[in-house]
Amino acid sequence: MSRLAATFGRLREAREKGLITFITAGDPTLAATVPALNQLADAGADVLELGVPFTDPEADGPSIQRSSERALLNGVTLRTSCEQVALFRRENDTTPVVLMGYMNPILALGLEQFAQLASQSGVDGLIVVNLPPEEADELRSVLEPFDIDLILLVAPTTPLERIETLANSGSGFLYYVSIKGITGADHLDVTDVERKVFSIKQVTDLPVSVGFGIKTPETAAAVAKVADAIVVGSALVETLSRTTTLAESLKDIHELTSALKRSIRAC
Amino acid sequence: MFRRRAGDNELPDSTGHFGPYGGRFVAETLMSALDELTRVYQDALDDPTFEAEFKTDLARYVGRPSPLYEAKRFAATVGKARIFLKREDLNHTGAHKINNTIGQALLASRMGKRRIIAETGAGQHGVATATVAARLGAECTVYMGSTDIERQKPNVYRMKMLGAHVQPVDSGSKTLKDAMNEAMRDWVTNIDTTHYIIGSVAGPHPYPVMVRDFQSVIGEECREQCLELIGQLPDALIACVGGGSNAMGLFYPFLNDINVAMVGVEAGGEGMHTTRHAAPLNGGTPGVLHGANTYLMADEDGLILDTHSISAGLDYPGVGPEHAYLKDTGRVRYETVTDEEALHAFRLLSESEGIVPALESAHALAQAAKTSECGNVEDVIVVNLSGRGDKDLESVARLDGVSL
């Protein structure tokens, strides 16, 4: 069984909500990435999303844009992002890692080469922000033999009949984008999210995670009531780059992650 | 309403692909808006009142048809061929960009969207968008890289006069591509109220086909004018290519005229032997940016490269997907012209014809000069003079060491 399936199975059995954390590979430094992943897992993150920096992150808000820019200055690419996952896997063989990024670096590496590299590195899933299912057939077919899930996004603007299509062509889990907007935005409406997640649940058995705009344990708890897992990104990225020493940053993200996990565990 | 090319090879296909290029590579949030736009556009095509409104606006507001003018002194200076200029610089707001914004403004009204956003490089598309927004009484925000704001000041002030908010973009290279990223972020956030008027034949489906259709009035008129004025079709069409909307507009109605050669001119910047250019069709590789699969300036890791051109309107790492297709099929030849060659043509047309061209269009003029040099006296070349150069006077003066 894949690490993602095992994790969501374990959560379901324990009637526990999952916490998915996002940081960008190589931000604030390349040396921080593996220790940060370890901290997140240790503090209770169930799935680790690792952002692959891109020059033109058109769906991301200011926090993740800046994070991406810092990582690019550190020379981080899709290849080095995979290397970080491989290094992390030497210490942790159970927590699923999902790469999240944009299509062009994957095309530049070559779909087949990417699938091999990701698999060898211990990557479990992939989210490509600018790849709707209509354009995803080729990538999905090269990922399948390696058991790498292609995780699709559902938006507040996605009509009901399209949610079914997305549910049928995605795997691993569905990622519900909780706002019309970019990552880290401020106007999350919990009632709206509830309604939409409920209708997604009607058409799929895939776990539904909710992200974009969840920053505090309070929002996390409210959203976790309806979702199988929540995703926190911008808040962690900001915390990670706020302090000057690595030790302090690691302590801070550990604290935030523990608080988030505590707040949703009981939901 | 728009005359499509005959035959089974009508492109794009229903999913917006030109061969392997084009498509829709966007965040899920935008998919339903693109579906809606495609539907509304299709309905408009089937609706004679839409065609009538569009044509009336082009005639009475834009001032079409634009003349086809024979530039005899310019032609005599540069070579042997006869050179005609399609005078898009004479349109209201001074460039071809208004043809598209008029069409998209009509669609925005049909969708009931009261807020308009746009990206702009040289500012011509921004001005054309601010213009139609003023006419609609719609709120308008134009995203513009801070580098471009610096080099196109007159247009920035024009947009403000027209009631638009010009939002400086400081991320990345601070030019057109970053303005487009920011416009897409705005659109995702305000999707219910906002129509995004993309200014080129770029972006996700249906923009490349829709903008081409609106701009193809250039080629339709030009074809008729050639037959009327010189009794024949031209031997060659030449247009500059950034995103490629003026070129697509001129070329499209001639694609089936196999004896008409077509040349798209990319910005060679400081030369193709350097990395300082903006010529993805000549120096790039296929990839995905801003919603489409097309030729891009990117490094081996797929990261988008900073581009350079003296002309803000051509300073873009991508190109419309139909151009990518036309390059691969060989129907259109794509050449490059350097900053220096473009500047020379800019001055030459000003001095020989009393027409100050946009620096973008000056790239096409420079290519026409090269083509004419080794051509014949009976050759007829049509250059798309896509815009006027008033906006560039300050930049050119600075190069001359003059401060205005």
XYZ file of C-alpha atoms in Angstrom:
671
model
C 0.000 0.000 0.000
C 1.253 3.493 -0.803
C 2.266 5.776 2.045
C -0.620 8.130 1.255
C -3.221 5.356 1.330
C -1.730 3.983 4.544
C -1.785 7.393 6.195
C -5.369 8.204 5.282
C -6.379 4.657 6.296
C -4.761 5.104 9.683
C -6.451 8.488 10.167
C -9.849 7.084 9.237
C -9.491 4.170 11.665
C -8.434 6.489 14.468
C -11.262 8.891 13.506
C -8.622 11.547 13.375
C -8.254 14.538 11.056
C -5.062 14.902 9.089
C -2.652 17.797 9.010
C -0.867 18.536 5.750
C 1.976 21.025 5.913
C 3.613 22.935 3.092
C 7.108 24.361 2.902
C 9.203 25.227 -0.152
C 12.276 23.150 -0.913
C 15.414 25.162 -0.236
C 13.712 27.949 1.690
C 15.140 29.747 3.593
C 18.237 27.622 2.890
C 18.816 24.254 1.292
C 20.275 22.996 4.581
C 16.998 23.810 6.372
C 14.762 21.572 4.265
C 15.396 18.092 5.648
C 15.523 19.235 9.293
C 12.292 21.177 8.724
C 10.548 18.138 7.205
C 11.645 16.102 10.214
C 10.339 18.727 12.623
C 6.988 18.876 10.852
C 6.596 15.100 10.922
C 7.678 14.988 14.542
C 5.162 17.693 15.516
C 2.312 15.727 14.021
C 2.100 16.550 10.315
C 0.516 13.578 8.561
C 1.444 14.512 4.994
C 4.311 16.749 3.916
C 3.891 18.957 0.905
C 7.143 20.201 -0.532
C 6.925 23.162 -2.881
C 9.111 23.100 -5.967
C 10.142 26.699 -6.653
C 9.185 28.260 -9.968
C 9.941 31.631 -11.498
C 6.283 32.385 -12.264
C 4.079 31.060 -9.458
C 0.853 32.514 -10.826
C -1.479 30.876 -8.272
C 0.543 31.838 -5.216
C 0.237 34.780 -2.871
C 3.080 36.995 -1.654
C 4.369 34.618 1.103
C 4.889 31.660 -1.173
C 6.099 33.873 -4.045
C 8.854 35.231 -1.833
C 9.596 31.771 -0.543
C 9.923 30.562 -4.133
C 12.219 33.474 -4.973
C 14.478 32.730 -1.984
C 14.686 29.082 -2.993
C 15.562 29.986 -6.584
C 18.340 32.241 -5.316
C 19.617 29.195 -3.439
C 19.778 27.377 -6.776
C 16.942 24.993 -6.025
C 15.359 23.132 -8.961
C 13.006 20.190 -9.413
C 16.047 17.897 -9.313
C 17.360 19.335 -6.037
C 13.845 19.205 -4.572
C 13.752 15.457 -5.295
C 17.219 15.085 -3.749
C 15.903 16.647 -0.535
C 13.080 14.101 -0.445
C 15.617 11.307 -0.914
C 17.686 12.653 2.008
C 14.566 12.888 4.164
C 13.663 9.277 3.294
C 16.916 8.070 4.897
C 15.432 9.130 8.222
C 11.709 8.736 7.640
C 10.153 6.019 5.537
C 6.527 6.420 6.581
C 5.361 10.050 6.257
C 4.083 10.685 2.731
C 5.712 13.470 0.732
C 3.809 15.285 -2.010
C 5.577 17.617 -4.420
C 3.661 20.735 -5.364
C 4.619 23.004 -8.207
C 4.078 24.122 -11.775
C 4.184 22.211 -15.028
C 7.177 23.643 -16.858
C 9.999 22.233 -14.695
C 8.428 18.774 -15.069
C 8.242 19.154 -18.857
C 11.833 20.370 -18.979
C 13.053 17.313 -17.078
C 10.884 15.021 -19.211
C 7.769 13.270 -17.899
C 9.261 9.791 -17.863
C 12.541 10.930 -16.291
C 10.623 12.883 -13.697
C 8.473 9.895 -12.728
C 11.583 7.730 -12.301
C 13.448 10.332 -10.296
C 10.463 11.089 -8.067
C 9.893 7.396 -7.422
C 13.552 6.711 -6.602
C 13.515 9.705 -4.244
C 10.514 8.448 -2.315
C 7.924 10.951 -3.561
C 4.357 9.737 -3.029
C 2.223 12.291 -4.796
C 2.239 15.282 -7.070
C 0.159 18.439 -7.270
C 0.610 20.514 -10.403
C -1.133 23.806 -9.832
C -1.559 24.697 -13.493
C -2.473 21.262 -14.831
C -6.215 20.601 -15.048
C -7.264 16.968 -15.746
C -7.975 17.808 -19.407
C -4.226 18.221 -19.970
C -3.050 15.589 -17.492
C -3.491 12.255 -19.317
C 0.130 11.870 -20.331
C 1.551 12.754 -16.933
C -0.925 10.488 -15.149
C -0.030 7.547 -17.338
C 3.702 7.878 -16.608
C 3.108 8.280 -12.867
C 0.776 5.287 -12.521
C 3.363 2.496 -12.891
C 5.363 4.141 -10.104
C 2.359 4.403 -7.768
C 2.712 8.156 -7.556
C -0.642 9.829 -7.022
C -1.653 12.779 -9.164
C -3.613 14.898 -6.745
C -6.217 17.191 -8.301
C -7.566 20.469 -7.045
C -11.228 21.351 -6.721
C -12.114 25.053 -6.609
C -15.069 26.974 -5.196
C -15.956 27.735 -8.825
C -15.930 24.074 -9.906
C -19.462 23.023 -10.934
C -20.911 19.869 -9.417
C -20.725 17.719 -12.539
C -17.079 18.625 -12.963
C -16.281 17.588 -9.377
C -17.236 14.060 -10.400
C -14.827 14.183 -13.328
C -12.080 15.429 -11.037
C -12.825 12.761 -8.456
C -12.628 10.080 -11.128
C -9.370 11.252 -12.640
C -7.517 12.157 -9.428
C -5.981 9.833 -6.879
C -4.487 9.961 -3.383
C -6.810 12.664 -2.120
C -8.733 15.630 -3.478
C -7.470 19.060 -2.581
C -10.279 21.549 -2.100
C -9.093 25.114 -2.608
C -11.072 26.871 0.082
C -11.154 30.339 -1.431
C -11.413 32.068 -4.758
C -7.936 33.440 -4.651
C -4.287 32.747 -4.189
C -2.407 30.948 -1.429
C -2.305 32.753 1.886
C -5.335 34.970 1.223
C -7.495 36.217 4.063
C -11.149 35.789 3.223
C -11.900 32.179 4.077
C -15.596 31.551 4.712
C -16.046 28.408 6.784
C -19.749 27.997 5.987
C -19.019 28.068 2.269
C -16.286 25.494 2.724
C -18.616 23.227 4.694
C -21.251 23.317 2.000
C -18.819 22.591 -0.800
C -16.927 19.824 0.981
C -20.244 18.182 1.772
C -21.133 18.097 -1.912
C -17.691 16.776 -2.849
C -18.136 13.975 -0.318
C -21.350 12.974 -2.082
C -19.497 12.009 -5.248
C -16.215 10.547 -4.067
C -14.616 8.185 -1.572
C -11.263 9.924 -1.877
C -10.179 11.788 1.253
C -10.847 15.509 0.935
C -8.279 17.956 2.213
C -8.870 21.680 2.396
C -6.268 24.372 1.957
C -5.570 28.022 0.970
C -6.162 30.617 3.660
C -5.888 28.434 6.791
C -3.431 30.148 9.121
C -4.529 29.717 12.709
C -5.479 26.752 14.919
C -8.998 28.258 15.189
C -9.663 28.256 11.429
C -7.972 24.873 11.218
C -10.372 23.449 13.788
C -13.418 24.918 12.090
C -12.468 23.562 8.670
C -11.357 20.184 10.042
C -14.901 19.562 11.232
C -15.936 18.936 7.632
C -12.707 17.845 5.926
C -10.516 14.755 6.216
C -7.408 16.899 6.366
C -6.376 20.514 6.283
C -3.407 22.114 4.564
C -1.342 24.917 6.058
C 1.290 26.591 3.908
C 1.815 30.348 3.949
C 1.733 30.556 7.761
C 4.477 27.929 8.051
C 6.539 29.444 5.262
C 6.402 32.817 6.977
C 7.333 31.312 10.336
C 10.229 29.389 8.853
C 11.831 32.463 7.333
C 11.092 34.899 10.145
C 13.954 34.142 12.513
C 17.655 34.337 11.850
C 18.874 31.002 13.163
C 17.843 27.594 11.902
C 17.394 26.243 15.409
C 14.899 28.972 16.275
C 12.946 28.552 13.016
C 12.711 24.823 13.563
C 11.452 25.343 17.087
C 8.847 27.830 15.837
C 7.437 25.591 13.102
C 7.383 22.698 15.549
C 5.291 24.780 17.919
C 2.877 25.988 15.239
C 2.491 22.491 13.804
C 1.827 20.948 17.218
C -0.775 23.613 17.936
C -2.475 23.021 14.600
C -2.517 19.264 15.084
C -3.881 19.595 18.611
C -6.641 21.896 17.396
C -7.894 19.466 14.735
C -7.251 16.119 16.357
C -10.527 16.133 18.252
C -12.665 17.382 15.346
C -19.154 36.275 -38.247
C -15.415 35.931 -38.710
C -14.278 34.345 -41.908
C -12.575 31.130 -40.939
C -10.182 29.280 -43.142
C -11.849 26.642 -45.282
C -11.142 22.955 -44.927
C -10.766 20.385 -42.225
C -7.644 21.878 -40.775
C -9.443 24.638 -38.928
C -7.551 25.263 -35.714
C -7.651 25.326 -32.799
C -9.605 22.140 -32.055
C -12.458 22.219 -29.545
C -10.025 22.019 -26.628
C -7.999 24.970 -27.854
C -5.039 23.062 -29.282
C -3.028 24.085 -32.339
C -1.320 20.743 -32.931
C 0.603 20.144 -29.710
C 0.407 23.796 -28.656
C -2.143 25.887 -26.804
C -4.641 24.239 -24.473
C -5.524 25.301 -20.983
C -2.901 25.106 -18.285
C -4.476 27.084 -15.482
C -5.489 26.738 -11.864
C -8.799 24.932 -11.394
C -10.475 28.120 -10.126
C -10.198 29.643 -13.613
C -11.626 26.685 -15.533
C -15.277 27.623 -15.148
C -14.602 31.239 -16.137
C -12.802 30.045 -19.256
C -15.726 27.737 -20.049
C -18.125 30.634 -19.628
C -16.026 32.903 -21.828
C -15.796 30.215 -24.509
C -19.552 29.757 -24.457
C -20.341 33.472 -24.523
C -17.849 33.980 -27.334
C -19.353 31.125 -29.351
C -22.855 32.553 -28.874
C -21.612 35.975 -29.960
C -20.150 34.499 -33.147
C -23.553 33.104 -34.030
C -25.320 36.359 -33.215
C -25.590 38.933 -36.030
C -26.142 41.786 -33.567
C -22.742 41.132 -32.027
C -21.087 41.395 -35.423
C -22.991 44.608 -36.143
C -21.974 46.175 -32.823
C -18.345 45.167 -33.282
C -18.173 46.509 -36.838
C -19.907 49.757 -35.893
C -17.519 50.370 -33.011
C -14.536 49.654 -35.243
C -15.793 52.086 -37.875
C -17.050 54.952 -35.749
C -14.963 54.724 -32.601
C -11.672 53.214 -33.772
C -11.719 54.814 -37.221
C -11.429 51.714 -39.371
C -10.584 50.755 -42.009
C -6.997 51.788 -41.412
C -5.244 52.895 -44.621
C -2.757 50.861 -46.595
C -0.039 53.354 -47.442
C 2.840 52.954 -49.887
C 6.035 54.122 -48.188
C 7.932 55.078 -51.350
C 10.816 57.063 -49.874
C 11.421 54.503 -47.128
C 11.315 51.728 -49.742
C 13.739 53.541 -52.047
C 16.196 54.050 -49.186
C 16.289 50.418 -48.098
C 16.085 48.397 -51.313
C 14.177 47.543 -54.447
C 10.775 46.221 -53.412
C 7.572 48.226 -53.038
C 6.718 48.550 -49.337
C 3.204 49.181 -48.045
C 2.340 49.988 -44.450
C -0.875 48.798 -42.832
C -1.493 51.868 -40.715
C -2.702 50.417 -37.397
C -0.910 53.359 -35.776
C -3.781 55.549 -36.980
C -6.388 53.696 -34.924
C -7.874 55.434 -31.924
C -5.340 55.031 -29.064
C -2.542 54.548 -31.577
C -2.157 50.819 -32.052
C -3.859 47.618 -33.188
C -4.594 46.689 -29.568
C -7.967 48.454 -29.574
C -9.466 45.983 -32.113
C -9.288 43.282 -29.467
C -10.343 45.346 -26.463
C -13.460 46.555 -28.316
C -14.448 42.939 -28.953
C -13.712 41.758 -25.416
C -15.514 44.755 -23.903
C -18.649 43.690 -25.763
C -18.231 40.186 -24.343
C -17.687 41.543 -20.810
C -20.995 43.398 -21.130
C -22.709 40.223 -22.252
C -21.345 38.403 -19.206
C -22.467 41.236 -16.945
C -18.943 41.745 -15.626
C -18.440 45.283 -14.363
C -14.771 45.123 -13.568
C -12.011 44.863 -16.170
C -8.371 43.948 -15.623
C -5.468 43.718 -18.029
C -1.716 43.272 -18.182
C 0.418 45.565 -20.270
C 4.018 45.807 -21.413
C 4.423 48.836 -23.669
C 1.229 50.263 -22.266
C -0.644 50.150 -25.588
C -2.885 47.298 -24.489
C -3.323 48.977 -21.108
C -4.408 52.189 -22.790
C -6.738 50.323 -25.147
C -8.274 48.502 -22.171
C -8.609 51.646 -20.043
C -10.283 53.253 -23.046
C -12.999 50.636 -23.475
C -13.475 50.459 -19.703
C -14.066 54.211 -19.600
C -16.626 53.811 -22.338
C -18.380 51.014 -20.434
C -18.187 52.887 -17.161
C -16.418 49.833 -15.757
C -13.812 49.786 -13.014
C -10.390 49.065 -14.513
C -7.072 47.898 -13.088
C -4.040 47.524 -15.338
C -1.019 45.540 -14.132
C 2.311 46.793 -15.382
C 5.880 45.834 -14.450
C 7.712 48.627 -12.682
C 10.525 48.470 -15.277
C 7.963 49.075 -18.009
C 6.301 51.880 -16.058
C 9.677 53.601 -16.074
C 10.206 53.253 -19.827
C 6.647 53.987 -20.983
C 5.673 56.931 -18.794
C 3.383 58.717 -21.252
C 1.149 55.651 -21.527
C 1.006 55.271 -17.747
C -0.304 58.785 -17.441
C -2.770 58.212 -20.275
C -4.232 55.219 -18.468
C -4.645 57.287 -15.329
C -6.361 60.046 -17.327
C -8.772 57.412 -18.600
C -9.715 56.547 -15.044
C -7.805 53.280 -14.756
C -5.757 52.225 -11.779
C -2.232 51.265 -12.852
C -0.872 48.686 -10.443
C 2.951 48.457 -10.489
C 4.334 44.901 -10.348
C 7.642 44.497 -8.537
C 8.022 40.731 -8.604
C 10.363 38.735 -10.848
C 11.741 40.678 -13.792
C 9.213 43.523 -13.289
C 8.097 43.336 -16.932
C 5.190 41.983 -18.987
C 5.373 38.363 -17.795
C 5.181 39.419 -14.159
C 2.302 41.760 -14.932
C 0.505 38.769 -16.436
C 1.166 36.635 -13.322
C -0.310 39.369 -11.173
C -3.336 39.840 -13.433
C -4.012 36.090 -13.209
C -3.829 36.272 -9.405
C -6.321 39.136 -9.431
C -8.628 37.234 -11.766
C -8.600 34.114 -9.582
C -9.515 36.282 -6.596
C -12.256 38.371 -8.259
C -13.540 35.884 -10.772
C -17.260 36.559 -10.184
C -17.134 40.254 -11.038
C -14.126 40.567 -13.292
C -13.264 39.980 -16.929
C -9.591 39.666 -17.759
C -8.807 41.201 -21.167
C -5.640 39.445 -22.294
C -3.953 41.630 -24.889
C -2.353 39.045 -27.100
C -3.002 35.745 -28.851
C -1.512 34.137 -25.752
C -2.894 32.637 -22.554
C -5.348 29.748 -22.112
C -8.078 28.798 -24.603
C -10.200 30.663 -25.788
C -7.927 33.727 -25.704
C -5.580 32.784 -28.573
C -8.425 32.092 -31.010
C -10.648 34.901 -29.773
C -7.965 37.590 -29.931
C -6.899 36.309 -33.359
C -10.471 36.588 -34.590
C -10.847 40.145 -33.310
C -7.491 41.147 -34.792
C -8.065 39.427 -38.126
C -9.884 42.567 -39.269
C -6.342 43.796 -40.030
C -5.678 41.037 -42.553
C -9.211 41.066 -43.976
C -8.967 44.764 -44.788
C -5.405 44.463 -45.986
C -6.290 41.683 -48.412
C -9.075 43.765 -49.961
C -6.939 46.892 -50.056
C -4.114 45.078 -51.841
C -6.464 43.783 -54.523
C -8.032 47.204 -54.930
C -4.854 49.279 -54.824
C -2.342 47.113 -56.665
C -4.545 44.461 -58.206
C -2.670 41.585 -56.603
C -1.925 39.928 -53.318
C 1.360 40.923 -51.696
C 4.448 38.723 -52.033
C 5.257 39.007 -48.367
C 3.684 40.075 -45.093
C 5.922 41.186 -42.260
C 4.896 41.813 -38.648
C 6.601 41.914 -35.274
C 5.898 39.132 -32.772
C 5.904 39.517 -29.006
C 2.822 37.596 -27.960
C 1.959 37.933 -31.630
C -1.498 39.496 -31.922
C -0.782 42.034 -34.646
C 1.037 39.372 -36.659
C -1.744 36.799 -36.231
C -4.323 39.436 -37.174
C -2.488 40.261 -40.389
C -1.469 36.695 -41.300
C -4.596 34.716 -40.553
C -6.777 35.772 -43.534
C -3.827 35.023 -45.887
C -2.882 31.580 -44.539
C -4.481 29.799 -47.498
C -2.852 32.113 -50.052
C 0.156 29.895 -50.489
C 2.037 32.396 -52.648
C 2.017 35.004 -49.900
C 5.143 34.606 -47.779
C 4.875 35.529 -44.115
C 7.588 36.638 -41.778
C 7.180 37.119 -38.042
C 9.886 39.216 -36.421
C 11.030 38.535 -32.881
C 13.062 40.829 -30.674
C 16.743 39.940 -31.123
C 17.732 42.382 -28.365
C 21.506 42.549 -28.157
C 21.864 39.647 -30.576
C 21.047 35.951 -30.733
C 24.634 35.081 -29.729
C 23.873 36.673 -26.333
C 21.246 35.726 -23.736
C 19.818 39.256 -23.924
C 16.947 38.786 -26.351
C 13.234 37.936 -26.359
C 12.959 35.458 -29.206
C 11.411 32.176 -27.985
C 10.615 30.914 -31.503
C 14.235 31.346 -32.553
C 16.041 30.658 -29.312
C 13.585 28.854 -27.026
C 11.993 25.472 -26.406
C 8.361 24.337 -25.981
C 6.935 24.474 -22.481
C 4.020 25.727 -20.401
C 3.550 29.290 -19.176
C 0.533 31.524 -18.631
C -2.006 28.929 -19.561
C -0.625 27.545 -22.801
C 1.880 25.124 -24.214
C 4.135 27.099 -26.544
C 7.730 28.108 -27.230
C 9.352 29.734 -24.209
C 12.598 31.228 -23.105
C 13.472 28.857 -20.272
C 16.608 27.238 -18.864
C 17.281 23.480 -18.741
C 15.452 23.247 -15.397
C 12.316 24.745 -16.915
C 12.689 28.065 -15.112
C 11.602 31.069 -17.152
C 14.469 33.302 -18.236
C 14.610 37.055 -18.047
C 14.277 38.510 -21.500
C 15.548 41.710 -23.014
C 14.286 43.970 -25.747
C 14.454 47.697 -26.275
C 10.751 47.400 -26.945
C 8.608 46.745 -23.866
C 5.842 45.226 -25.994
C 8.136 42.470 -27.290
C 9.928 41.847 -23.992
C 8.140 38.598 -23.161
C 9.466 35.021 -22.776
C 6.507 33.318 -24.467
C 4.566 33.598 -27.704
C 1.045 32.805 -28.873
C 0.552 29.044 -29.422
C -0.650 29.451 -33.017
C 2.710 31.019 -33.894
C 4.418 27.986 -32.345
C 2.306 25.809 -34.638
C 2.928 27.957 -37.724
C 6.652 27.849 -37.032
C 6.675 24.054 -36.841
C 4.607 23.671 -40.018
C 6.873 26.159 -41.793
C 3.960 28.279 -43.052
C 5.449 31.343 -41.368
C 9.152 32.120 -41.157
C 10.333 33.709 -37.906
C 13.340 36.018 -37.955
C 14.980 38.267 -35.388
C 15.915 41.932 -35.466
C 18.253 43.497 -32.900
C 17.624 46.592 -30.785
C 20.082 48.493 -32.937
C 18.464 47.506 -36.238
C 15.039 48.398 -34.874
C 16.272 51.808 -33.695
C 17.746 52.468 -37.111
C 14.421 51.640 -38.786
C 12.607 53.780 -36.201
C 14.656 56.821 -37.240
C 14.570 55.991 -40.921
C 10.787 55.798 -41.172
C 10.434 58.997 -39.155
C 12.806 60.868 -41.469
C 11.744 59.395 -44.787
C 7.971 59.235 -44.354
C 7.060 61.519 -41.466
C 5.728 58.557 -39.501
C 7.155 57.791 -36.065
C 6.610 54.052 -35.553
C 6.369 52.191 -32.258
C 9.646 50.440 -31.411
C 7.742 47.159 -31.678
C 6.686 47.910 -35.265
C 10.194 49.172 -36.038
C 11.342 45.533 -35.754
C 9.046 44.643 -38.662
C 10.307 47.647 -40.644
C 13.917 46.572 -40.125
C 13.068 43.107 -41.414
C 11.308 44.641 -44.429
C 14.477 46.572 -45.172
C 16.533 43.352 -45.067
C 14.018 41.496 -47.256
C 13.851 44.334 -49.762
C 17.607 44.611 -50.053
C 17.835 41.221 -51.702
C 14.422 41.417 -53.411
C 13.195 42.464 -56.864
C 11.580 45.673 -58.091
C 8.265 43.934 -58.699
C 8.078 42.553 -55.126
C 5.288 43.860 -52.919
C 5.856 43.782 -49.161
C 3.228 44.714 -46.595
C 4.461 45.681 -43.140
C 2.079 45.856 -40.227
C 2.725 49.240 -38.685
C 1.120 48.051 -35.492
C 1.499 51.223 -33.456
C 2.774 54.745 -33.288
C 5.964 55.733 -31.522
C 4.991 58.695 -29.361
C 5.252 56.503 -26.274
C 8.875 55.665 -27.171
C 10.184 59.181 -27.716
C 11.416 59.502 -24.163
C 13.356 56.208 -24.281
C 14.880 57.048 -27.654
C 15.766 60.561 -26.522
C 17.520 59.087 -23.494
C 19.615 56.894 -25.807
C 20.522 60.089 -27.665
C 21.572 61.650 -24.366
C 18.647 64.083 -24.442
C 16.342 64.446 -21.485
C 12.796 65.560 -22.342
